[in-house]
CSV table of C-alpha atoms and ligand atoms in Angstrom, one decimal:
chain,number,residue,atom,x,y,z
A,1,UNK,CA,110.2,160.3,130.2
A,2,UNK,CA,106.9,160.7,128.4
A,3,UNK,CA,106.8,164.5,128.0
A,4,UNK,CA,108.9,167.5,127.0
A,5,UNK,CA,110.9,169.4,129.5
A,6,UNK,CA,113.1,172.5,129.2
A,7,UNK,CA,115.6,173.8,131.8
A,8,UNK,CA,118.1,176.6,131.7
A,9,UNK,CA,119.0,178.5,128.6
A,10,UNK,CA,119.0,177.1,125.1
A,11,UNK,CA,119.3,178.6,121.6
A,12,UNK,CA,116.2,179.2,119.4
A,13,UNK,CA,117.2,176.4,117.0
A,14,UNK,CA,119.0,173.1,117.5
A,15,UNK,CA,122.5,172.7,116.1
A,16,UNK,CA,123.0,176.4,115.6
A,17,UNK,CA,125.5,178.9,117.0
A,18,UNK,CA,125.1,179.4,120.7
A,19,UNK,CA,127.7,181.7,122.3
A,20,UNK,CA,128.8,182.3,125.9
A,21,UNK,CA,129.0,185.9,127.2
A,22,UNK,CA,132.7,185.9,126.3
A,23,UNK,CA,131.9,185.0,122.6
A,24,UNK,CA,133.1,181.4,122.6
A,25,UNK,CA,130.7,178.6,121.9
A,26,UNK,CA,128.8,176.3,124.2
A,27,UNK,CA,129.2,172.6,123.4
A,28,UNK,CA,126.1,170.7,122.3
A,29,UNK,CA,125.4,167.1,123.2
A,30,UNK,CA,122.6,164.9,122.1
A,31,UNK,CA,121.8,162.7,125.1
A,32,UNK,CA,119.6,159.9,123.6
A,33,UNK,CA,118.7,156.3,123.9
A,34,UNK,CA,118.0,153.4,121.5
A,35,UNK,CA,120.2,154.9,118.8
A,36,UNK,CA,118.5,158.0,117.5
A,37,UNK,CA,115.0,156.4,117.9
A,38,UNK,CA,114.4,156.6,121.6
A,39,UNK,CA,113.9,159.6,123.9
A,40,UNK,CA,116.6,162.2,123.8
A,41,UNK,CA,117.5,165.6,125.2
A,42,UNK,CA,119.7,168.3,123.7
A,43,UNK,CA,122.3,169.6,126.1
A,44,UNK,CA,124.6,172.7,126.1
A,45,UNK,CA,127.8,172.4,128.1
A,46,UNK,CA,130.3,174.9,129.3
A,47,UNK,CA,133.0,172.4,128.2
A,48,UNK,CA,133.4,169.5,125.9
A,49,UNK,CA,131.8,166.5,127.7
A,50,UNK,CA,134.5,164.3,126.2
A,51,UNK,CA,137.6,165.4,128.1
A,52,UNK,CA,138.9,162.1,129.6
A,53,UNK,CA,142.0,162.7,131.6
A,54,UNK,CA,142.7,159.3,133.0
A,55,UNK,CA,141.2,155.8,133.2
A,56,UNK,CA,142.3,154.5,136.5
A,57,UNK,CA,141.1,150.9,136.0
A,58,UNK,CA,138.0,148.9,136.7
A,59,UNK,CA,136.7,146.5,139.2
A,60,UNK,CA,134.0,143.8,139.1
A,61,UNK,CA,130.7,144.4,140.8
A,62,UNK,CA,128.7,141.6,139.1
A,63,UNK,CA,126.2,139.8,141.4
A,64,UNK,CA,127.7,136.6,142.8
A,65,UNK,CA,125.2,133.9,142.0
A,66,UNK,CA,124.3,131.4,144.8
A,67,UNK,CA,121.3,129.7,143.2
A,68,UNK,CA,121.1,129.7,139.5
A,69,UNK,CA,118.0,127.6,139.0
A,70,UNK,CA,115.4,128.2,141.7
A,71,UNK,CA,112.0,126.7,142.3
A,72,UNK,CA,111.7,127.6,146.0
A,73,UNK,CA,109.8,130.5,147.5
A,74,UNK,CA,112.0,132.7,149.6
A,75,UNK,CA,111.6,135.5,152.1
A,76,UNK,CA,114.5,137.9,152.3
A,77,UNK,CA,114.9,140.2,155.3
A,78,UNK,CA,115.9,143.4,153.6
A,79,UNK,CA,116.6,145.4,156.7
A,80,UNK,CA,119.3,142.9,157.7
A,81,UNK,CA,121.4,144.3,154.9
A,82,UNK,CA,124.3,146.0,156.6
A,83,UNK,CA,124.5,149.8,156.1
A,84,UNK,CA,127.6,151.1,154.5
A,85,UNK,CA,129.0,154.7,154.4
A,86,UNK,CA,129.5,154.5,150.6
A,87,UNK,CA,126.6,154.5,148.3
A,88,UNK,CA,128.0,152.2,145.6
A,89,UNK,CA,129.4,149.8,148.2
A,90,UNK,CA,126.1,149.7,150.1
A,91,UNK,CA,124.3,148.3,147.0
A,92,UNK,CA,123.7,144.6,147.5
A,93,UNK,CA,122.2,142.8,144.4
A,94,UNK,CA,120.0,140.1,145.8
A,95,UNK,CA,118.1,138.9,142.7
A,96,UNK,CA,119.3,139.0,139.1
A,97,UNK,CA,118.7,137.8,135.6
A,98,UNK,CA,119.8,139.0,132.1
A,99,UNK,CA,117.4,141.9,132.2
A,100,UNK,CA,117.6,143.3,135.6
A,101,UNK,CA,119.3,143.4,139.1
A,102,UNK,CA,117.2,143.8,142.2
A,103,UNK,CA,119.3,145.6,144.8
A,104,UNK,CA,119.0,146.6,148.4
A,105,UNK,CA,121.0,149.5,149.7
A,106,UNK,CA,121.5,151.3,153.0
A,107,UNK,CA,124.0,154.1,152.3
A,108,UNK,CA,124.9,156.2,155.3
A,109,UNK,CA,126.5,159.2,153.6
A,110,UNK,CA,126.2,161.2,150.5
A,111,UNK,CA,128.3,160.6,147.4
A,112,UNK,CA,130.9,163.4,148.0
A,113,UNK,CA,134.0,162.0,146.4
A,114,UNK,CA,132.8,160.9,143.0
A,115,UNK,CA,130.0,161.1,140.4
A,116,UNK,CA,128.3,157.9,139.3
A,117,UNK,CA,126.9,156.8,135.9
A,118,UNK,CA,125.3,153.6,134.9
A,119,UNK,CA,125.9,153.2,131.2
A,120,UNK,CA,124.0,149.9,130.8
A,121,UNK,CA,120.9,150.3,132.8
A,122,UNK,CA,118.1,152.6,133.8
A,123,UNK,CA,117.9,152.8,137.5
A,124,UNK,CA,114.7,152.9,139.5
A,125,UNK,CA,115.4,153.8,143.1
A,126,UNK,CA,112.5,153.4,145.6
A,127,UNK,CA,113.1,155.5,148.7
A,128,UNK,CA,111.9,153.4,151.7
A,129,UNK,CA,113.8,155.4,154.3
A,130,UNK,CA,115.6,158.7,154.0
A,131,UNK,CA,115.4,162.0,152.2
A,132,UNK,CA,117.7,164.3,150.3
A,133,UNK,CA,118.5,165.4,146.9
A,134,UNK,CA,119.3,163.6,143.7
A,135,UNK,CA,121.8,165.8,141.8
A,136,UNK,CA,122.4,165.1,138.1
A,137,UNK,CA,123.9,166.8,135.1
A,138,UNK,CA,120.3,167.3,133.9
A,139,UNK,CA,119.1,169.0,137.1
A,140,UNK,CA,118.2,168.1,140.6
A,141,UNK,CA,115.2,166.4,142.3
A,142,UNK,CA,114.3,166.4,146.0
A,143,UNK,CA,113.3,163.0,147.4
A,144,UNK,CA,111.7,161.5,150.4
A,145,UNK,CA,110.0,158.4,151.7
A,146,UNK,CA,107.8,156.8,149.1
A,147,UNK,CA,109.5,158.3,146.0
A,148,UNK,CA,110.4,156.4,143.0
A,149,UNK,CA,113.4,158.1,141.2
A,150,UNK,CA,113.8,157.0,137.6
A,151,UNK,CA,117.3,157.7,136.4
A,152,UNK,CA,117.8,157.0,132.7
A,153,UNK,CA,121.0,155.2,131.6
A,154,UNK,CA,123.9,157.5,131.1
A,155,UNK,CA,122.7,160.1,133.7
A,156,UNK,CA,125.7,161.3,135.8
A,157,UNK,CA,124.5,161.6,139.3
A,158,UNK,CA,125.2,162.0,143.0
A,159,UNK,CA,122.9,161.4,146.0
A,160,UNK,CA,122.9,163.9,148.9
A,161,UNK,CA,121.2,162.4,152.0
A,162,UNK,CA,119.9,164.4,154.9
A,163,UNK,CA,121.1,161.8,157.4
A,164,UNK,CA,122.5,158.4,157.7
A,165,UNK,CA,119.3,156.4,157.9
A,166,UNK,CA,118.6,155.4,154.4
A,167,UNK,CA,117.0,152.3,152.9
A,168,UNK,CA,116.7,152.0,149.1
A,169,UNK,CA,115.1,149.3,147.0
A,170,UNK,CA,116.6,149.6,143.5
A,171,UNK,CA,115.9,148.0,140.2
A,172,UNK,CA,118.7,148.2,137.6
A,173,UNK,CA,117.1,147.6,134.2
A,174,UNK,CA,118.9,146.8,131.0
A,175,UNK,CA,115.6,147.4,129.3
A,176,UNK,CA,114.3,151.0,129.2
A,177,UNK,CA,111.7,151.7,131.9
A,178,UNK,CA,108.5,153.4,130.7
A,179,UNK,CA,105.1,154.2,132.1
A,180,UNK,CA,102.5,151.6,130.9
A,181,UNK,CA,101.6,152.0,127.3
A,182,UNK,CA,98.0,151.1,127.8
A,183,UNK,CA,97.6,154.3,129.9
A,184,UNK,CA,98.9,156.5,127.2
A,185,UNK,CA,97.2,157.9,124.0
A,186,UNK,CA,98.9,157.9,120.6
A,187,UNK,CA,100.8,161.1,121.5
A,188,UNK,CA,102.0,159.6,124.8
A,189,UNK,CA,99.8,161.6,127.1
A,190,UNK,CA,98.5,159.7,130.1
A,191,UNK,CA,94.8,158.9,129.8
A,192,UNK,CA,92.0,159.6,132.2
A,193,UNK,CA,91.9,156.0,133.5
A,194,UNK,CA,95.6,156.0,134.4
A,195,UNK,CA,96.3,155.8,138.1
A,196,UNK,CA,98.6,158.8,137.8
A,197,UNK,CA,99.1,161.6,135.4
A,198,UNK,CA,101.8,164.0,134.2
A,199,UNK,CA,101.1,166.3,137.2
A,200,UNK,CA,102.3,163.6,139.5
A,201,UNK,CA,105.6,163.2,137.8
A,202,UNK,CA,108.2,165.6,139.1
A,203,UNK,CA,110.8,166.9,136.7
A,204,UNK,CA,114.3,168.2,137.5
A,205,UNK,CA,113.9,171.8,138.7
A,206,UNK,CA,117.4,173.0,139.5
A,207,UNK,CA,120.4,173.0,137.2
A,208,UNK,CA,123.9,173.1,138.6
A,209,UNK,CA,126.2,174.8,136.2
A,210,UNK,CA,129.8,174.5,137.2
A,211,UNK,CA,132.4,176.1,134.9
A,212,UNK,CA,135.3,174.3,136.5
A,213,UNK,CA,138.4,172.5,135.4
A,214,UNK,CA,140.3,170.0,137.5
A,215,UNK,CA,140.1,166.2,138.3
A,216,UNK,CA,136.6,164.9,138.4
A,217,UNK,CA,136.1,161.2,139.1
A,218,UNK,CA,133.1,159.5,137.5
A,219,UNK,CA,132.5,155.9,138.4
A,220,UNK,CA,131.0,154.5,135.3
A,221,UNK,CA,129.3,151.1,135.4
A,222,UNK,CA,129.6,149.1,132.2
A,223,UNK,CA,128.8,145.3,131.8
A,224,UNK,CA,129.1,144.6,135.5
A,225,UNK,CA,132.3,146.6,136.1
A,226,UNK,CA,133.0,150.0,137.5
A,227,UNK,CA,135.5,152.1,135.6
A,228,UNK,CA,137.1,154.9,137.4
A,229,UNK,CA,137.3,157.7,134.8
A,230,UNK,CA,138.9,161.1,135.6
A,231,UNK,CA,137.5,164.0,133.5
A,232,UNK,CA,139.1,167.4,133.2
A,233,UNK,CA,135.9,169.4,133.6
A,234,UNK,CA,133.1,169.3,136.1
A,235,UNK,CA,130.4,166.9,134.8
A,236,UNK,CA,127.6,169.2,136.0
A,237,UNK,CA,128.3,172.1,133.6
A,238,UNK,CA,125.1,172.2,131.5
A,239,UNK,CA,123.7,175.7,131.0
A,240,UNK,CA,120.4,174.4,129.5
A,241,UNK,CA,118.7,171.5,127.8
A,242,UNK,CA,115.4,170.4,126.4
A,243,UNK,CA,113.8,167.1,125.4
A,244,UNK,CA,112.3,164.0,126.8
A,245,UNK,CA,115.3,162.2,128.3
A,246,UNK,CA,115.9,163.2,131.9
A,247,UNK,CA,115.4,161.7,135.4
A,248,UNK,CA,112.1,162.2,137.2
A,249,UNK,CA,110.4,161.4,140.5
A,250,UNK,CA,107.0,159.9,141.3
A,251,UNK,CA,105.7,159.4,144.8
A,252,UNK,CA,104.0,156.0,145.5
A,253,UNK,CA,101.6,158.1,147.7
A,254,UNK,CA,100.4,159.8,144.5
A,255,UNK,CA,99.3,156.5,142.9
A,256,UNK,CA,95.5,156.4,142.8
A,257,UNK,CA,94.4,152.8,143.3
A,258,UNK,CA,91.9,151.3,141.0
A,259,UNK,CA,89.3,149.3,143.0
A,260,UNK,CA,86.2,147.3,142.2
A,261,UNK,CA,83.3,145.3,143.6
A,262,UNK,CA,85.3,142.2,143.4
A,263,UNK,CA,89.1,141.5,143.6
A,264,UNK,CA,91.1,143.4,141.0
A,265,UNK,CA,94.0,141.6,139.4
A,266,UNK,CA,97.6,142.8,139.9
A,267,UNK,CA,97.8,144.7,136.6
A,268,UNK,CA,95.6,147.5,138.1
A,269,UNK,CA,98.6,148.3,140.4
A,270,UNK,CA,101.1,148.6,137.5
A,271,UNK,CA,103.2,151.7,137.6
A,272,UNK,CA,106.1,151.0,135.2
A,273,UNK,CA,106.8,148.6,132.4
A,274,UNK,CA,109.6,147.3,130.3
A,275,UNK,CA,109.6,144.4,127.8
A,276,UNK,CA,111.2,142.2,130.5
A,277,UNK,CA,109.4,143.0,133.8
A,278,UNK,CA,106.7,145.2,135.3
A,279,UNK,CA,106.7,147.3,138.5
A,280,UNK,CA,103.5,147.6,140.5
A,281,UNK,CA,102.5,149.7,143.5
A,282,UNK,CA,100.2,148.3,146.2
A,283,UNK,CA,98.8,151.3,148.0
A,284,UNK,CA,96.4,152.0,150.8
A,285,UNK,CA,92.9,151.6,149.4
A,286,UNK,CA,89.3,150.6,150.0
A,287,UNK,CA,88.6,146.9,149.6
A,288,UNK,CA,86.2,145.3,147.2
A,289,UNK,CA,82.6,146.3,147.9
A,290,UNK,CA,80.5,143.4,146.6
A,291,UNK,CA,78.7,142.2,149.8
A,292,UNK,CA,80.2,138.8,149.5
A,293,UNK,CA,83.6,139.7,148.1
A,294,UNK,CA,86.8,138.1,149.3
A,295,UNK,CA,89.4,140.9,149.5
A,296,UNK,CA,92.3,138.5,149.8
A,297,UNK,CA,93.8,137.4,146.5
A,298,UNK,CA,93.2,133.9,145.2
A,299,UNK,CA,96.1,131.5,144.7
A,300,UNK,CA,97.5,132.0,141.2
A,301,UNK,CA,99.9,130.3,139.0
A,302,UNK,CA,102.6,132.7,137.8
A,303,UNK,CA,103.9,130.1,135.4
A,304,UNK,CA,105.6,132.7,133.2
A,305,UNK,CA,107.0,135.2,135.7
A,306,UNK,CA,108.9,135.4,138.9
A,307,UNK,CA,107.1,137.6,141.4
A,308,UNK,CA,109.0,139.8,143.8
A,309,UNK,CA,107.2,141.8,146.5
A,310,UNK,CA,109.0,144.4,148.6
A,311,UNK,CA,107.0,145.2,151.7
A,312,UNK,CA,107.1,148.9,152.6
A,313,UNK,CA,104.5,149.6,155.2
A,314,UNK,CA,101.1,148.6,156.7
A,315,UNK,CA,99.8,145.1,157.3
A,316,UNK,CA,100.1,142.9,154.3
A,317,UNK,CA,96.8,141.1,154.4
A,318,UNK,CA,97.7,138.0,152.4
A,319,UNK,CA,100.8,137.2,154.4
A,320,UNK,CA,101.7,136.1,157.9
A,321,UNK,CA,105.0,137.1,159.5
A,322,UNK,CA,105.9,139.8,156.9
A,323,UNK,CA,107.6,143.0,158.0
A,324,UNK,CA,108.7,146.2,156.4
A,325,UNK,CA,111.8,145.7,154.3
A,326,UNK,CA,111.0,142.0,153.6
A,327,UNK,CA,111.1,140.7,150.1
A,328,UNK,CA,109.1,137.7,149.0
A,329,UNK,CA,110.1,135.8,146.0
A,330,UNK,CA,107.6,133.5,144.3
A,331,UNK,CA,109.3,131.8,141.4
A,332,UNK,CA,107.7,130.9,138.1
A,333,UNK,CA,106.6,127.3,137.9
A,334,UNK,CA,104.6,126.9,141.1
A,335,UNK,CA,101.4,128.6,142.3
A,336,UNK,CA,101.4,130.8,145.3
A,337,UNK,CA,98.7,132.4,147.3
A,338,UNK,CA,97.5,133.8,150.6
A,339,UNK,CA,98.8,132.2,153.8
A,340,UNK,CA,96.5,130.0,155.9
A,341,UNK,CA,93.9,132.2,157.7
A,342,UNK,CA,94.4,135.2,155.4
A,343,UNK,CA,91.3,134.6,153.3
A,344,UNK,CA,88.9,134.3,156.2
A,345,UNK,CA,90.6,137.2,157.9
A,346,UNK,CA,90.0,139.4,154.9
A,347,UNK,CA,86.2,138.9,154.7
A,348,UNK,CA,84.4,142.0,155.8
A,349,UNK,CA,87.5,144.2,155.9
A,350,UNK,CA,86.8,147.5,154.2
A,351,UNK,CA,90.2,148.9,153.6
A,352,UNK,CA,93.9,148.2,153.7
A,353,UNK,CA,96.9,150.3,154.7
A,354,UNK,CA,99.3,148.0,152.9
A,355,UNK,CA,102.2,149.6,150.9
A,356,UNK,CA,104.4,147.5,148.7
A,357,UNK,CA,106.4,147.5,145.5
A,358,UNK,CA,106.1,144.5,143.2
A,359,UNK,CA,108.5,143.5,140.4
A,360,UNK,CA,107.4,140.7,138.1
A,361,UNK,CA,110.1,139.5,135.8
A,362,UNK,CA,109.4,137.4,132.7
A,363,UNK,CA,112.7,135.5,133.0
A,364,UNK,CA,113.5,133.6,136.1
A,365,UNK,CA,115.6,135.3,138.8
A,366,UNK,CA,118.8,133.9,140.3
A,367,UNK,CA,119.5,134.4,144.0
A,368,UNK,CA,122.9,135.9,144.9
A,369,UNK,CA,125.3,135.3,147.8
A,370,UNK,CA,124.0,138.6,149.4
A,371,UNK,CA,120.5,137.2,149.2
A,372,UNK,CA,121.4,134.0,151.0
A,373,UNK,CA,122.8,136.0,153.9
A,374,UNK,CA,119.3,137.5,154.6
A,375,UNK,CA,117.2,134.5,153.4
A,376,UNK,CA,114.6,132.7,155.4
A,377,UNK,CA,115.1,129.1,154.3
A,378,UNK,CA,111.8,127.8,155.7
A,379,UNK,CA,109.4,130.4,154.1
A,380,UNK,CA,108.5,127.9,151.3
A,381,UNK,CA,106.8,125.7,153.9
A,382,UNK,CA,104.8,128.5,155.4
A,383,UNK,CA,101.5,127.5,153.6
A,384,UNK,CA,101.3,124.2,155.5
A,385,UNK,CA,98.2,124.3,157.6
A,386,UNK,CA,99.6,123.0,160.9
A,387,UNK,CA,101.0,125.7,163.1
A,388,UNK,CA,100.3,128.6,160.8
A,389,UNK,CA,96.5,129.0,160.8
A,390,UNK,CA,96.0,131.3,163.7
B,401,LIG,FE1,101.0,137.0,143.4
């Protein structure tokens, strides 16, 4: 997270005596990333955060690769992913490479029986359908349709959903996820030309402090396996913390689109960056206002990156037959562009209601067995001019 946050009670100085009302000490923990070089927070626990009681075993949740080397454009019908009562079991990785997993999930109920922690990856959850509360050991965040939830690696969390109709688009990133560097000054503050600013980023506001002993199951993901670890104290037992490392929320509806007289390139939609992929938000906006502008994009050769678009809402102008919940995959190595008819159709249009999330990865993505179950095998031929130019 790019700025400082403080929640609960903390002592005046780091690494000094901090006593509970009964005279015993709180337990300090530095919760940091990238050794001691990345962002960190300083936490104060009721109990030692190290009290492992039992390791019950582990099981494999690695994506099962169906197509390792892909040069075919695909459409995946995301809403065909079967809902599941359990959050972790509902997560279906559809695209994967060494840096990230792209996951669709339709969990029907809250995580009541366990806590979850991803020790390898930052998780970016995009809430397509559903609302509720993200509860973490660093405080809670309310979420609803259109929210990105950025959960740094190591965060222990639960998801409370308001009802059973939930659709999530998730990126698990083994590279840290940041806001784009070019929008920040040398202190990290977001600059005036950034499409969002600190005011749009929601910080945890509610700290749950449970002074409780017992059996607390944390499902910990490490290297593609989930370990069932039982701890002797409640994982949400922090009385206070401060620092830069904590989960936060950002609504796609708070992204202020950058527009111009002629077509603006995809980087104007960029919302997050890593050194392995970028995430962009395509939001409702006015179209280009040069009198002869063509609002539809031009074909482009993404020779160096796979392009994944997740369609959220509105008409997606450059595509025919695309619905909410669909994913298009345009692999590196071949150009892609608007469908037949889309360019003509766009001329004279003044605005768009399209809403989509894009992930461009610098390494090629592999398709999983879960992807093949919802894949449209004929999408790659949808640019042929017979039968598609309405
Ligand atoms: Fe593209």
